[in-house]
């Protein structure tokens, strides 16, 4: 979804009224709000992501969030533009962190494969056995946290949300699980 062409700038009062109408489920107001603000949102996201495709996806996510959170918007707490740009910036930063997390995870898997000498995909299951064995020594919660982070590819925030715990708790569980696994010399490559 590309941003709409930039129409005449709307006042804060007009944007507030549109956003309040969106909060009541008014689709036409949503379309007008989008037309009035999407180029600013796209610019804010593009400055962070520096990729047009990712930026367009992120803008879609932002406006989905606008549709869902519009009922909670209060003009007394700030302008619609500030609320929207803050939301867009946070969403873009989350995307950067998610991509970095994915890249880090792929690097760890590559290091694991190199450490155990995997050259052929038929050997993958057998060579990962030490990691799976070491995971059996963990508590059920620790195993679940590692599984979500490394095998499902969830970010700390996504995994924490799924388990209903704070992000700091999720990070702590994963760190302690990895520390416990590093004791096993067969999985020492996890120390990187």
CSV table of C-alpha atoms in Angstrom, one decimal:
chain,number,residue,atom,x,y,z
A,1,UNK,CA,0.0,0.0,0.0
A,2,UNK,CA,1.8,3.1,-1.2
A,3,UNK,CA,1.1,6.4,0.6
A,4,UNK,CA,-1.6,8.6,-0.8
A,5,UNK,CA,-0.6,11.8,-2.7
A,6,UNK,CA,-0.2,14.6,-0.2
A,7,UNK,CA,-3.4,16.6,0.0
A,8,UNK,CA,-3.8,20.0,1.7
A,9,UNK,CA,-2.6,19.8,5.3
A,10,UNK,CA,-5.4,19.3,7.7
A,11,UNK,CA,-5.5,21.0,11.1
A,12,UNK,CA,-5.0,19.2,14.4
A,13,UNK,CA,-8.7,19.7,15.1
A,14,UNK,CA,-9.7,18.1,11.8
A,15,UNK,CA,-7.4,15.2,12.3
A,16,UNK,CA,-8.7,14.7,15.9
A,17,UNK,CA,-12.3,14.7,14.6
A,18,UNK,CA,-11.4,12.2,11.9
A,19,UNK,CA,-9.6,10.0,14.4
A,20,UNK,CA,-12.5,10.0,16.8
A,21,UNK,CA,-14.8,9.0,13.9
A,22,UNK,CA,-12.4,6.2,13.1
A,23,UNK,CA,-12.7,5.1,16.7
A,24,UNK,CA,-16.4,4.8,16.2
A,25,UNK,CA,-15.8,2.5,13.1
A,26,UNK,CA,-16.3,5.2,10.4
A,27,UNK,CA,-14.6,3.8,7.3
A,28,UNK,CA,-14.9,7.0,5.3
A,29,UNK,CA,-13.2,8.9,8.1
A,30,UNK,CA,-10.4,6.3,8.1
A,31,UNK,CA,-9.9,6.8,4.4
A,32,UNK,CA,-9.7,10.5,4.8
A,33,UNK,CA,-7.4,10.2,7.8
A,34,UNK,CA,-5.2,7.9,5.7
A,35,UNK,CA,-5.1,10.3,2.8
A,36,UNK,CA,-4.2,13.2,5.1
A,37,UNK,CA,-1.4,11.4,7.0
A,38,UNK,CA,0.0,8.5,5.0
A,39,UNK,CA,2.8,10.4,3.3
A,40,UNK,CA,4.1,11.6,6.6
A,41,UNK,CA,3.9,8.1,8.1
A,42,UNK,CA,5.6,6.6,5.1
A,43,UNK,CA,8.4,9.2,5.3
A,44,UNK,CA,9.0,8.5,9.0
A,45,UNK,CA,9.1,4.7,8.5
A,46,UNK,CA,11.3,5.0,5.4
A,47,UNK,CA,13.9,7.0,7.4
A,48,UNK,CA,14.2,4.1,9.8
A,49,UNK,CA,13.9,1.1,7.5
A,50,UNK,CA,15.5,2.5,4.3
A,51,UNK,CA,13.7,0.0,2.2
A,52,UNK,CA,10.6,0.8,0.2
A,53,UNK,CA,9.1,-2.7,0.4
A,54,UNK,CA,9.5,-3.0,4.1
A,55,UNK,CA,8.3,0.5,4.6
A,56,UNK,CA,5.1,-0.1,2.7
A,57,UNK,CA,4.4,-3.2,4.8
A,58,UNK,CA,5.1,-1.3,7.9
A,59,UNK,CA,2.8,1.5,6.9
A,60,UNK,CA,0.0,-1.1,6.4
A,61,UNK,CA,0.7,-2.4,9.9
A,62,UNK,CA,0.6,1.1,11.4
A,63,UNK,CA,-2.8,1.9,9.8
A,64,UNK,CA,-4.2,-1.5,11.0
A,65,UNK,CA,-3.0,-0.4,14.5
A,66,UNK,CA,-4.7,3.0,14.0
A,67,UNK,CA,-8.0,1.3,13.1
A,68,UNK,CA,-7.7,-0.9,16.2
A,69,UNK,CA,-6.5,1.8,18.7
A,70,UNK,CA,-8.4,4.8,17.4
A,71,UNK,CA,-11.0,4.4,20.2
A,72,UNK,CA,-8.3,4.9,22.8
A,73,UNK,CA,-7.0,8.2,21.2
A,74,UNK,CA,-7.6,11.2,23.4
A,75,UNK,CA,-6.9,14.7,22.0
A,76,UNK,CA,-6.1,15.9,25.5
A,77,UNK,CA,-3.0,13.7,25.6
A,78,UNK,CA,-1.5,15.0,22.4
A,79,UNK,CA,-2.0,15.7,18.7
A,80,UNK,CA,-3.1,13.0,16.3
A,81,UNK,CA,0.1,13.6,14.2
A,82,UNK,CA,2.3,13.0,17.2
A,83,UNK,CA,0.4,9.9,18.2
A,84,UNK,CA,0.6,8.5,14.7
A,85,UNK,CA,4.2,9.3,14.0
A,86,UNK,CA,5.2,7.8,17.4
A,87,UNK,CA,3.3,4.7,16.5
A,88,UNK,CA,4.9,4.5,13.1
A,89,UNK,CA,8.4,5.0,14.6
A,90,UNK,CA,7.9,2.3,17.2
A,91,UNK,CA,6.6,-0.1,14.5
A,92,UNK,CA,9.6,0.6,12.3
A,93,UNK,CA,12.0,0.1,15.2
A,94,UNK,CA,10.3,-3.2,16.0
A,95,UNK,CA,10.8,-4.3,12.4
A,96,UNK,CA,14.5,-3.4,12.5
A,97,UNK,CA,14.9,-5.4,15.8
A,98,UNK,CA,12.9,-8.3,14.3
A,99,UNK,CA,15.1,-8.4,11.2
A,100,UNK,CA,18.3,-8.2,13.4
A,101,UNK,CA,17.0,-11.0,15.6
A,102,UNK,CA,16.3,-13.2,12.5
A,103,UNK,CA,19.8,-12.5,11.2
A,104,UNK,CA,21.4,-13.3,14.5
A,105,UNK,CA,19.5,-16.5,14.8
A,106,UNK,CA,20.5,-17.5,11.3
A,107,UNK,CA,24.2,-16.8,12.2
A,108,UNK,CA,23.9,-19.0,15.3
A,109,UNK,CA,22.5,-21.8,13.2
A,110,UNK,CA,25.3,-21.4,10.7
A,111,UNK,CA,27.8,-21.5,13.5
A,112,UNK,CA,26.2,-24.6,15.0
A,113,UNK,CA,26.2,-26.3,11.6
A,114,UNK,CA,29.9,-25.4,11.1
A,115,UNK,CA,30.8,-26.6,14.6
A,116,UNK,CA,29.4,-30.0,14.1
A,117,UNK,CA,30.5,-30.3,10.5
A,118,UNK,CA,27.2,-30.5,8.7
A,119,UNK,CA,27.7,-30.7,4.9
A,120,UNK,CA,24.7,-32.7,3.9
A,121,UNK,CA,21.1,-32.0,4.9
A,122,UNK,CA,20.5,-35.7,5.6
A,123,UNK,CA,22.8,-35.4,8.6
A,124,UNK,CA,21.1,-32.3,10.1
A,125,UNK,CA,18.8,-34.1,12.5
A,126,UNK,CA,21.5,-36.4,13.8
A,127,UNK,CA,24.0,-33.6,14.3
A,128,UNK,CA,21.5,-31.4,16.3
A,129,UNK,CA,20.9,-34.2,18.7
A,130,UNK,CA,23.3,-32.8,21.3
A,131,UNK,CA,21.4,-29.6,21.4
A,132,UNK,CA,18.1,-31.4,21.8
A,133,UNK,CA,19.6,-33.6,24.5
A,134,UNK,CA,20.9,-30.5,26.3
A,135,UNK,CA,17.4,-28.9,26.1
A,136,UNK,CA,16.0,-31.9,28.0
A,137,UNK,CA,18.0,-30.8,31.0
A,138,UNK,CA,16.1,-27.5,31.1
A,139,UNK,CA,12.8,-26.8,32.8
A,140,UNK,CA,9.6,-26.9,30.7
A,141,UNK,CA,9.4,-23.1,30.8
A,142,UNK,CA,13.0,-22.7,29.7
A,143,UNK,CA,12.5,-25.2,26.8
A,144,UNK,CA,9.4,-23.4,25.7
A,145,UNK,CA,11.1,-20.0,25.7
A,146,UNK,CA,14.0,-21.3,23.6
A,147,UNK,CA,11.7,-23.1,21.3
A,148,UNK,CA,9.7,-19.9,20.6
A,149,UNK,CA,12.9,-17.8,20.2
A,150,UNK,CA,15.0,-20.1,18.1
A,151,UNK,CA,12.7,-22.6,16.4
A,152,UNK,CA,9.6,-20.5,15.8
A,153,UNK,CA,11.6,-17.3,15.2
A,154,UNK,CA,9.6,-15.1,17.6
A,155,UNK,CA,11.1,-11.9,19.0
A,156,UNK,CA,11.5,-11.5,22.8
A,157,UNK,CA,8.3,-9.3,22.8
A,158,UNK,CA,6.3,-11.8,20.8
A,159,UNK,CA,7.3,-14.7,22.9
A,160,UNK,CA,6.7,-12.7,26.1
A,161,UNK,CA,3.3,-11.8,24.9
A,162,UNK,CA,2.4,-15.4,24.1
A,163,UNK,CA,3.5,-16.5,27.6
A,164,UNK,CA,1.9,-13.6,29.3
A,165,UNK,CA,5.1,-12.4,31.0
A,166,UNK,CA,7.2,-9.2,30.8
A,167,UNK,CA,9.9,-9.0,28.1
A,168,UNK,CA,12.6,-8.8,30.8
A,169,UNK,CA,11.4,-12.1,32.2
A,170,UNK,CA,11.5,-13.7,28.8
A,171,UNK,CA,15.0,-12.4,28.2
A,172,UNK,CA,16.1,-13.7,31.6
A,173,UNK,CA,14.6,-17.2,31.0
A,174,UNK,CA,16.4,-17.5,27.6
A,175,UNK,CA,19.7,-16.3,29.0
A,176,UNK,CA,19.6,-18.7,31.9
A,177,UNK,CA,18.6,-21.6,29.6
A,178,UNK,CA,21.5,-20.9,27.2
A,179,UNK,CA,23.9,-20.6,30.2
A,180,UNK,CA,22.7,-23.9,31.5
A,181,UNK,CA,23.1,-25.5,28.1
A,182,UNK,CA,26.6,-24.1,27.6
A,183,UNK,CA,27.9,-26.4,30.3
A,184,UNK,CA,27.6,-29.3,27.9
A,185,UNK,CA,30.8,-29.3,25.7
A,186,UNK,CA,28.8,-30.6,22.8
A,187,UNK,CA,26.9,-27.4,22.5
A,188,UNK,CA,29.6,-25.0,23.5
A,189,UNK,CA,29.2,-23.1,20.2
A,190,UNK,CA,26.1,-21.5,21.8
A,191,UNK,CA,28.5,-19.4,23.8
A,192,UNK,CA,29.1,-17.0,20.9
